[in-house]
Amino acid sequence: PFSQQVLKEYEGKNELEKFSIFGISDFADNSPQQNRIYNFDGYNPLEITRHAKYVDAMAKNTQLVDLAGIKYIPCEFIASRIVRFDKQENVCINDKYFPRAFFVDSFEIANNEAIALERITQVNLRETAIIEGELPTQDLKLSKERGNINVIDFHPGYWKLETTTNTPQLLVFVQTNYPGWQATIDGKETPINQTDYLFQSIFVPAGTHEAVFVFHSPKLMTGAIITGITLALLAIFSLMTMIGWLLSRRFQVFPEL
């Protein structure tokens, strides 16, 4: 029933507005992935250390629940701040969640991971992004005129967005910056910034442009090749075993052969 409710809510929203769920007991397995429901729990074997640290910080700061795009979350997880949320039995409802991609007015530079994790609990993340490391364009100044973002195409591991702005902007993409993500603007590769500790961002120029985020994992490809070779060898071994068994049966029936 909860899955049906979420999917019903999804019908009236575009992809950038679709929310995530987190820690819902009804989804203790991988059924959210099967039903195409965004689940901030993710798929545990692919969880990175930053995700776990973000979740710990999220329990103490509900703005991080907003940033993660989470609408439904167990009330006990945020017990000290439950007053902000409506309730549906033991599940809290957060209607202030951020969209999947958005522009910000400004950004700060964090010299390391620890500072970034601290700063995301101290600033208004809907207006200011925290970026780790050095930027290729240090003197870039953003405008409060944010512009528009539209989804052109998407599927797992691939998002094509159209951005329209009058000034250069920083586009925050609320997708875990797992190794292997790449971004392009109008077909040209552009750096992905480690943003708000866990997520991604890119700088987009003024005007109308196509921004594409795509996941390419060399390790995943290597694993797929190894798996394919292994399956092929198993198929050959099984075929040879079957041929051997058939030949042995034939010699049993016709020993003179």
PDB file of C-alpha atoms in Angstrom:
ATOM      1  CA  PRO A   1       0.000   0.000   0.000  1.00  0.00           C
ATOM      2  CA  PHE A   2       2.786   2.466   0.833  1.00  0.00           C
ATOM      3  CA  SER A   3       4.468   1.744  -2.492  1.00  0.00           C
ATOM      4  CA  GLN A   4       1.212   2.386  -4.324  1.00  0.00           C
ATOM      5  CA  GLN A   5       0.793   5.656  -2.441  1.00  0.00           C
ATOM      6  CA  VAL A   6       4.278   6.857  -3.414  1.00  0.00           C
ATOM      7  CA  LEU A   7       3.798   5.901  -7.064  1.00  0.00           C
ATOM      8  CA  LYS A   8       0.457   7.719  -7.087  1.00  0.00           C
ATOM      9  CA  GLU A   9       2.159  10.862  -5.790  1.00  0.00           C
ATOM     10  CA  TYR A  10       4.867  10.508  -8.422  1.00  0.00           C
ATOM     11  CA  GLU A  11       2.268  10.709 -11.221  1.00  0.00           C
ATOM     12  CA  GLY A  12       1.739  14.426 -10.661  1.00  0.00           C
ATOM     13  CA  LYS A  13       5.430  15.354 -10.486  1.00  0.00           C
ATOM     14  CA  ASN A  14       8.244  15.767 -12.971  1.00  0.00           C
ATOM     15  CA  GLU A  15      11.484  13.898 -12.362  1.00  0.00           C
ATOM     16  CA  LEU A  16      13.223  16.748 -10.562  1.00  0.00           C
ATOM     17  CA  GLU A  17      10.336  17.034  -8.095  1.00  0.00           C
ATOM     18  CA  LYS A  18      10.069  13.350  -7.234  1.00  0.00           C
ATOM     19  CA  PHE A  19      11.061  12.738  -3.643  1.00  0.00           C
ATOM     20  CA  SER A  20      13.022   9.991  -1.916  1.00  0.00           C
ATOM     21  CA  ILE A  21      12.155   7.783   1.032  1.00  0.00           C
ATOM     22  CA  PHE A  22      14.471   6.752   3.843  1.00  0.00           C
ATOM     23  CA  GLY A  23      14.464   3.968   6.413  1.00  0.00           C
ATOM     24  CA  ILE A  24      10.855   2.875   5.768  1.00  0.00           C
ATOM     25  CA  SER A  25      10.335  -0.611   7.223  1.00  0.00           C
ATOM     26  CA  ASP A  26       8.003  -1.560   4.355  1.00  0.00           C
ATOM     27  CA  PHE A  27      11.043  -1.371   2.082  1.00  0.00           C
ATOM     28  CA  ALA A  28      13.582  -3.489   3.947  1.00  0.00           C
ATOM     29  CA  ASP A  29      14.505  -5.220   0.686  1.00  0.00           C
ATOM     30  CA  ASN A  30      15.306  -3.812  -2.769  1.00  0.00           C
ATOM     31  CA  SER A  31      11.684  -3.334  -3.797  1.00  0.00           C
ATOM     32  CA  PRO A  32      12.075   0.464  -4.147  1.00  0.00           C
ATOM     33  CA  GLN A  33      14.562  -0.084  -6.960  1.00  0.00           C
ATOM     34  CA  GLN A  34      12.220  -2.580  -8.583  1.00  0.00           C
ATOM     35  CA  ASN A  35       9.315  -0.128  -8.371  1.00  0.00           C
ATOM     36  CA  ARG A  36      11.462   2.860  -9.447  1.00  0.00           C
ATOM     37  CA  ILE A  37      10.979   4.592  -6.121  1.00  0.00           C
ATOM     38  CA  TYR A  38      13.883   6.802  -5.088  1.00  0.00           C
ATOM     39  CA  ASN A  39      15.341   5.431  -1.885  1.00  0.00           C
ATOM     40  CA  PHE A  40      18.047   7.371  -0.063  1.00  0.00           C
ATOM     41  CA  ASP A  41      19.080   4.132   1.656  1.00  0.00           C
ATOM     42  CA  GLY A  42      20.466   3.179  -1.728  1.00  0.00           C
ATOM     43  CA  TYR A  43      21.743  -0.285  -2.453  1.00  0.00           C
ATOM     44  CA  ASN A  44      23.899  -1.153   0.551  1.00  0.00           C
ATOM     45  CA  PRO A  45      26.787  -2.956  -1.231  1.00  0.00           C
ATOM     46  CA  LEU A  46      27.428   0.312  -3.091  1.00  0.00           C
ATOM     47  CA  GLU A  47      27.259   2.557  -0.026  1.00  0.00           C
ATOM     48  CA  ILE A  48      30.297   4.773   0.450  1.00  0.00           C
ATOM     49  CA  THR A  49      31.681   6.053   3.755  1.00  0.00           C
ATOM     50  CA  ARG A  50      30.456   9.579   3.072  1.00  0.00           C
ATOM     51  CA  HIS A  51      26.892   8.307   2.830  1.00  0.00           C
ATOM     52  CA  ALA A  52      27.045   6.803   6.321  1.00  0.00           C
ATOM     53  CA  LYS A  53      28.526  10.007   7.762  1.00  0.00           C
ATOM     54  CA  TYR A  54      25.873  12.094   6.016  1.00  0.00           C
ATOM     55  CA  VAL A  55      23.128   9.929   7.503  1.00  0.00           C
ATOM     56  CA  ASP A  56      24.604  10.413  10.986  1.00  0.00           C
ATOM     57  CA  ALA A  57      24.609  14.186  10.461  1.00  0.00           C
ATOM     58  CA  MET A  58      21.089  14.064   8.998  1.00  0.00           C
ATOM     59  CA  ALA A  59      19.732  12.664  12.273  1.00  0.00           C
ATOM     60  CA  LYS A  60      20.820  15.899  13.978  1.00  0.00           C
ATOM     61  CA  ASN A  61      19.945  18.426  11.266  1.00  0.00           C
ATOM     62  CA  THR A  62      16.679  18.193   9.377  1.00  0.00           C
ATOM     63  CA  GLN A  63      17.926  20.557   6.659  1.00  0.00           C
ATOM     64  CA  LEU A  64      20.015  17.606   5.465  1.00  0.00           C
ATOM     65  CA  VAL A  65      16.761  15.641   5.145  1.00  0.00           C
ATOM     66  CA  ASP A  66      15.548  18.433   2.850  1.00  0.00           C
ATOM     67  CA  LEU A  67      18.756  18.417   0.798  1.00  0.00           C
ATOM     68  CA  ALA A  68      18.571  14.647   0.334  1.00  0.00           C
ATOM     69  CA  GLY A  69      15.110  15.070  -1.197  1.00  0.00           C
ATOM     70  CA  ILE A  70      13.468  12.852   1.434  1.00  0.00           C
ATOM     71  CA  LYS A  71       9.725  13.119   2.019  1.00  0.00           C
ATOM     72  CA  TYR A  72       9.006  10.017   4.130  1.00  0.00           C
ATOM     73  CA  ILE A  73      11.283   9.166   7.048  1.00  0.00           C
ATOM     74  CA  PRO A  74      10.835   7.227  10.340  1.00  0.00           C
ATOM     75  CA  CYS A  75       9.848   9.633  13.097  1.00  0.00           C
ATOM     76  CA  GLU A  76      12.207   7.968  15.588  1.00  0.00           C
ATOM     77  CA  PHE A  77      15.152   8.855  13.348  1.00  0.00           C
ATOM     78  CA  ILE A  78      14.536  12.574  13.904  1.00  0.00           C
ATOM     79  CA  ALA A  79      12.843  12.347  17.302  1.00  0.00           C
ATOM     80  CA  SER A  80      14.358  15.566  18.657  1.00  0.00           C
ATOM     81  CA  ARG A  81      13.046  17.587  15.710  1.00  0.00           C
ATOM     82  CA  ILE A  82       9.778  15.809  15.048  1.00  0.00           C
ATOM     83  CA  VAL A  83       7.707  18.942  15.692  1.00  0.00           C
ATOM     84  CA  ARG A  84       8.522  20.229  12.196  1.00  0.00           C
ATOM     85  CA  PHE A  85       6.919  17.289  10.407  1.00  0.00           C
ATOM     86  CA  ASP A  86       3.421  15.974   9.857  1.00  0.00           C
ATOM     87  CA  LYS A  87       2.921  12.324  10.773  1.00  0.00           C
ATOM     88  CA  GLN A  88       1.415   9.284   9.111  1.00  0.00           C
ATOM     89  CA  GLU A  89       1.408   6.633  11.838  1.00  0.00           C
ATOM     90  CA  ASN A  90       5.128   6.138  12.646  1.00  0.00           C
ATOM     91  CA  VAL A  91       6.328   7.867   9.459  1.00  0.00           C
ATOM     92  CA  CYS A  92       7.088  11.586   9.321  1.00  0.00           C
ATOM     93  CA  ILE A  93       6.196  13.614   6.232  1.00  0.00           C
ATOM     94  CA  ASN A  94       8.587  16.293   5.002  1.00  0.00           C
ATOM     95  CA  ASP A  95       7.081  18.638   2.413  1.00  0.00           C
ATOM     96  CA  LYS A  96      10.145  20.921   2.336  1.00  0.00           C
ATOM     97  CA  TYR A  97      12.401  18.525   0.453  1.00  0.00           C
ATOM     98  CA  PHE A  98      14.680  19.983  -2.239  1.00  0.00           C
ATOM     99  CA  PRO A  99      14.344  19.061  -5.932  1.00  0.00           C
ATOM    100  CA  ARG A 100      16.822  16.687  -7.582  1.00  0.00           C
ATOM    101  CA  ALA A 101      18.602  19.609  -9.298  1.00  0.00           C
ATOM    102  CA  PHE A 102      18.567  23.322  -8.468  1.00  0.00           C
ATOM    103  CA  PHE A 103      20.572  26.549  -8.692  1.00  0.00           C
ATOM    104  CA  VAL A 104      22.079  28.326  -5.679  1.00  0.00           C
ATOM    105  CA  ASP A 105      22.928  31.989  -5.084  1.00  0.00           C
ATOM    106  CA  SER A 106      26.451  31.455  -3.791  1.00  0.00           C
ATOM    107  CA  PHE A 107      29.058  28.878  -2.796  1.00  0.00           C
ATOM    108  CA  GLU A 108      31.825  28.399  -0.267  1.00  0.00           C
ATOM    109  CA  ILE A 109      35.063  26.444  -0.537  1.00  0.00           C
ATOM    110  CA  ALA A 110      35.841  23.812   2.106  1.00  0.00           C
ATOM    111  CA  ASN A 111      39.477  22.757   2.336  1.00  0.00           C
ATOM    112  CA  ASN A 112      38.692  19.226   3.421  1.00  0.00           C
ATOM    113  CA  GLU A 113      35.948  16.687   4.044  1.00  0.00           C
ATOM    114  CA  ALA A 114      35.584  17.424   7.760  1.00  0.00           C
ATOM    115  CA  ILE A 115      35.030  21.145   7.182  1.00  0.00           C
ATOM    116  CA  ALA A 116      32.494  20.409   4.430  1.00  0.00           C
ATOM    117  CA  LEU A 117      30.499  18.129   6.732  1.00  0.00           C
ATOM    118  CA  GLU A 118      30.478  20.802   9.418  1.00  0.00           C
ATOM    119  CA  ARG A 119      29.509  23.665   7.098  1.00  0.00           C
ATOM    120  CA  ILE A 120      26.511  21.921   5.553  1.00  0.00           C
ATOM    121  CA  THR A 121      24.892  22.010   8.998  1.00  0.00           C
ATOM    122  CA  GLN A 122      25.487  25.764   9.340  1.00  0.00           C
ATOM    123  CA  VAL A 123      24.382  27.411   6.082  1.00  0.00           C
ATOM    124  CA  ASN A 124      21.143  27.638   4.131  1.00  0.00           C
ATOM    125  CA  LEU A 125      21.783  24.902   1.573  1.00  0.00           C
ATOM    126  CA  ARG A 126      18.983  26.069  -0.712  1.00  0.00           C
ATOM    127  CA  GLU A 127      20.966  29.256  -1.262  1.00  0.00           C
ATOM    128  CA  THR A 128      24.609  28.326  -0.608  1.00  0.00           C
ATOM    129  CA  ALA A 129      26.562  25.282  -1.750  1.00  0.00           C
ATOM    130  CA  ILE A 130      29.674  23.951  -0.009  1.00  0.00           C
ATOM    131  CA  ILE A 131      32.293  22.821  -2.520  1.00  0.00           C
ATOM    132  CA  GLU A 132      35.413  20.863  -1.627  1.00  0.00           C
ATOM    133  CA  GLY A 133      38.767  21.537  -3.268  1.00  0.00           C
ATOM    134  CA  GLU A 134      39.908  24.172  -5.729  1.00  0.00           C
ATOM    135  CA  LEU A 135      37.794  25.495  -8.585  1.00  0.00           C
ATOM    136  CA  PRO A 136      38.942  26.089 -12.160  1.00  0.00           C
ATOM    137  CA  THR A 137      37.325  29.548 -12.081  1.00  0.00           C
ATOM    138  CA  GLN A 138      38.067  31.245  -8.791  1.00  0.00           C
ATOM    139  CA  ASP A 139      36.534  34.649  -9.583  1.00  0.00           C
ATOM    140  CA  LEU A 140      33.121  33.330 -10.633  1.00  0.00           C
ATOM    141  CA  LYS A 141      30.252  35.243  -9.038  1.00  0.00           C
ATOM    142  CA  LEU A 142      26.725  33.915  -9.088  1.00  0.00           C
ATOM    143  CA  SER A 143      23.481  35.807  -9.475  1.00  0.00           C
ATOM    144  CA  LYS A 144      20.254  35.461  -7.536  1.00  0.00           C
ATOM    145  CA  GLU A 145      18.462  35.186 -10.902  1.00  0.00           C
ATOM    146  CA  ARG A 146      18.477  31.397 -10.981  1.00  0.00           C
ATOM    147  CA  GLY A 147      16.854  30.481 -14.293  1.00  0.00           C
ATOM    148  CA  ASN A 148      15.137  27.206 -15.251  1.00  0.00           C
ATOM    149  CA  ILE A 149      16.046  23.513 -15.278  1.00  0.00           C
ATOM    150  CA  ASN A 150      14.085  20.967 -17.313  1.00  0.00           C
ATOM    151  CA  VAL A 151      14.548  17.218 -17.715  1.00  0.00           C
ATOM    152  CA  ILE A 152      15.012  16.170 -21.336  1.00  0.00           C
ATOM    153  CA  ASP A 153      15.783  12.491 -20.752  1.00  0.00           C
ATOM    154  CA  PHE A 154      16.729  10.205 -17.892  1.00  0.00           C
ATOM    155  CA  HIS A 155      17.198   6.589 -16.923  1.00  0.00           C
ATOM    156  CA  PRO A 156      19.294   4.903 -14.218  1.00  0.00           C
ATOM    157  CA  GLY A 157      22.781   6.375 -14.398  1.00  0.00           C
ATOM    158  CA  TYR A 158      21.842   9.010 -16.981  1.00  0.00           C
ATOM    159  CA  TRP A 159      20.287  12.484 -16.689  1.00  0.00           C
ATOM    160  CA  LYS A 160      20.024  15.015 -19.522  1.00  0.00           C
ATOM    161  CA  LEU A 161      18.951  18.466 -18.339  1.00  0.00           C
ATOM    162  CA  GLU A 162      18.244  21.692 -20.181  1.00  0.00           C
ATOM    163  CA  THR A 163      19.369  24.809 -18.327  1.00  0.00           C
ATOM    164  CA  THR A 164      18.301  28.337 -19.224  1.00  0.00           C
ATOM    165  CA  THR A 165      19.892  31.249 -17.374  1.00  0.00           C
ATOM    166  CA  ASN A 166      20.802  34.878 -18.023  1.00  0.00           C
ATOM    167  CA  THR A 167      24.022  34.601 -16.002  1.00  0.00           C
ATOM    168  CA  PRO A 168      26.500  31.808 -15.125  1.00  0.00           C
ATOM    169  CA  GLN A 169      25.074  29.539 -12.442  1.00  0.00           C
ATOM    170  CA  LEU A 170      26.037  26.675 -10.168  1.00  0.00           C
ATOM    171  CA  LEU A 171      23.759  23.680 -10.686  1.00  0.00           C
ATOM    172  CA  VAL A 172      23.563  21.363  -7.676  1.00  0.00           C
ATOM    173  CA  PHE A 173      22.692  17.787  -8.627  1.00  0.00           C
ATOM    174  CA  VAL A 174      21.464  15.760  -5.653  1.00  0.00           C
ATOM    175  CA  GLN A 175      23.073  12.515  -6.690  1.00  0.00           C
ATOM    176  CA  THR A 176      25.715  10.768  -4.588  1.00  0.00           C
ATOM    177  CA  ASN A 177      29.079  11.558  -6.151  1.00  0.00           C
ATOM    178  CA  TYR A 178      30.004   7.915  -6.497  1.00  0.00           C
ATOM    179  CA  PRO A 179      33.263   7.338  -8.458  1.00  0.00           C
ATOM    180  CA  GLY A 180      32.415   6.987 -12.142  1.00  0.00           C
ATOM    181  CA  TRP A 181      30.027   9.931 -12.640  1.00  0.00           C
ATOM    182  CA  GLN A 182      30.912  12.254 -15.526  1.00  0.00           C
ATOM    183  CA  ALA A 183      29.282  15.462 -16.760  1.00  0.00           C
ATOM    184  CA  THR A 184      29.158  17.335 -20.059  1.00  0.00           C
ATOM    185  CA  ILE A 185      27.739  20.666 -21.181  1.00  0.00           C
ATOM    186  CA  ASP A 186      26.705  20.729 -24.837  1.00  0.00           C
ATOM    187  CA  GLY A 187      28.784  17.593 -25.358  1.00  0.00           C
ATOM    188  CA  LYS A 188      31.973  18.978 -23.785  1.00  0.00           C
ATOM    189  CA  GLU A 189      33.254  17.412 -20.578  1.00  0.00           C
ATOM    190  CA  THR A 190      33.011  19.619 -17.499  1.00  0.00           C
ATOM    191  CA  PRO A 191      34.345  19.010 -13.969  1.00  0.00           C
ATOM    192  CA  ILE A 192      32.011  17.692 -11.289  1.00  0.00           C
ATOM    193  CA  ASN A 193      32.469  19.422  -7.949  1.00  0.00           C
ATOM    194  CA  GLN A 194      32.173  17.478  -4.686  1.00  0.00           C
ATOM    195  CA  THR A 195      29.289  19.477  -3.269  1.00  0.00           C
ATOM    196  CA  ASP A 196      27.451  19.610   0.055  1.00  0.00           C
ATOM    197  CA  TYR A 197      29.673  16.776   1.254  1.00  0.00           C
ATOM    198  CA  LEU A 198      27.891  13.950  -0.583  1.00  0.00           C
ATOM    199  CA  PHE A 199      26.517  15.309  -3.833  1.00  0.00           C
ATOM    200  CA  GLN A 200      27.537  16.899  -7.158  1.00  0.00           C
ATOM    201  CA  SER A 201      27.489  20.265  -8.888  1.00  0.00           C
ATOM    202  CA  ILE A 202      28.668  21.838 -12.140  1.00  0.00           C
ATOM    203  CA  PHE A 203      29.007  25.402 -13.352  1.00  0.00           C
ATOM    204  CA  VAL A 204      26.801  26.217 -16.331  1.00  0.00           C
ATOM    205  CA  PRO A 205      27.253  29.289 -18.560  1.00  0.00           C
ATOM    206  CA  ALA A 206      24.557  31.810 -19.377  1.00  0.00           C
ATOM    207  CA  GLY A 207      22.081  30.936 -22.085  1.00  0.00           C
ATOM    208  CA  THR A 208      20.364  27.652 -22.935  1.00  0.00           C
ATOM    209  CA  HIS A 209      22.495  24.505 -22.665  1.00  0.00           C
ATOM    210  CA  GLU A 210      22.273  20.731 -22.344  1.00  0.00           C
ATOM    211  CA  ALA A 211      23.878  19.366 -19.196  1.00  0.00           C
ATOM    212  CA  VAL A 212      24.334  15.599 -19.043  1.00  0.00           C
ATOM    213  CA  PHE A 213      25.266  13.516 -16.010  1.00  0.00           C
ATOM    214  CA  VAL A 214      26.205   9.936 -16.853  1.00  0.00           C
ATOM    215  CA  PHE A 215      27.641   7.081 -14.798  1.00  0.00           C
ATOM    216  CA  HIS A 216      30.552   5.138 -16.300  1.00  0.00           C
ATOM    217  CA  SER A 217      32.324   2.765 -13.937  1.00  0.00           C
ATOM    218  CA  PRO A 218      35.522   1.106 -15.228  1.00  0.00           C
ATOM    219  CA  LYS A 219      35.320  -1.362 -12.341  1.00  0.00           C
ATOM    220  CA  LEU A 220      31.716  -2.179 -13.213  1.00  0.00           C
ATOM    221  CA  MET A 221      32.713  -2.771 -16.844  1.00  0.00           C
ATOM    222  CA  THR A 222      35.624  -4.970 -15.771  1.00  0.00           C
ATOM    223  CA  GLY A 223      33.286  -6.956 -13.544  1.00  0.00           C
ATOM    224  CA  ALA A 224      30.795  -7.339 -16.389  1.00  0.00           C
ATOM    225  CA  ILE A 225      33.532  -8.643 -18.718  1.00  0.00           C
ATOM    226  CA  ILE A 226      34.772 -11.124 -16.109  1.00  0.00           C
ATOM    227  CA  THR A 227      31.194 -12.249 -15.489  1.00  0.00           C
ATOM    228  CA  GLY A 228      30.595 -12.694 -19.223  1.00  0.00           C
ATOM    229  CA  ILE A 229      33.767 -14.752 -19.670  1.00  0.00           C
ATOM    230  CA  THR A 230      32.889 -16.877 -16.642  1.00  0.00           C
ATOM    231  CA  LEU A 231      29.381 -17.550 -17.947  1.00  0.00           C
ATOM    232  CA  ALA A 232      30.789 -18.462 -21.362  1.00  0.00           C
ATOM    233  CA  LEU A 233      33.269 -20.917 -19.811  1.00  0.00           C
ATOM    234  CA  LEU A 234      30.487 -22.436 -17.688  1.00  0.00           C
ATOM    235  CA  ALA A 235      28.339 -22.836 -20.797  1.00  0.00           C
ATOM    236  CA  ILE A 236      31.206 -24.577 -22.647  1.00  0.00           C
ATOM    237  CA  PHE A 237      31.916 -26.816 -19.648  1.00  0.00           C
ATOM    238  CA  SER A 238      28.224 -27.713 -19.349  1.00  0.00           C
ATOM    239  CA  LEU A 239      28.037 -28.498 -23.066  1.00  0.00           C
ATOM    240  CA  MET A 240      31.143 -30.700 -22.931  1.00  0.00           C
ATOM    241  CA  THR A 241      29.747 -32.496 -19.866  1.00  0.00           C
ATOM    242  CA  MET A 242      26.457 -33.122 -21.658  1.00  0.00           C
ATOM    243  CA  ILE A 243      28.256 -34.435 -24.769  1.00  0.00           C
ATOM    244  CA  GLY A 244      30.393 -36.731 -22.589  1.00  0.00           C
ATOM    245  CA  TRP A 245      27.310 -38.052 -20.816  1.00  0.00           C
ATOM    246  CA  LEU A 246      25.504 -38.716 -24.110  1.00  0.00           C
ATOM    247  CA  LEU A 247      28.531 -40.540 -25.526  1.00  0.00           C
ATOM    248  CA  SER A 248      28.864 -42.672 -22.405  1.00  0.00           C
ATOM    249  CA  ARG A 249      25.185 -43.628 -22.636  1.00  0.00           C
ATOM    250  CA  ARG A 250      25.635 -44.581 -26.295  1.00  0.00           C
ATOM    251  CA  PHE A 251      28.593 -46.894 -25.521  1.00  0.00           C
ATOM    252  CA  GLN A 252      26.568 -48.533 -22.742  1.00  0.00           C
ATOM    253  CA  VAL A 253      23.741 -49.349 -25.156  1.00  0.00           C
ATOM    254  CA  PHE A 254      26.024 -50.345 -28.044  1.00  0.00           C
ATOM    255  CA  PRO A 255      29.198 -51.690 -26.409  1.00  0.00           C
ATOM    256  CA  GLU A 256      30.518 -53.004 -29.756  1.00  0.00           C
ATOM    257  CA  LEU A 257      30.928 -49.371 -30.842  1.00  0.00           C
TER     258      LEU A 257
END
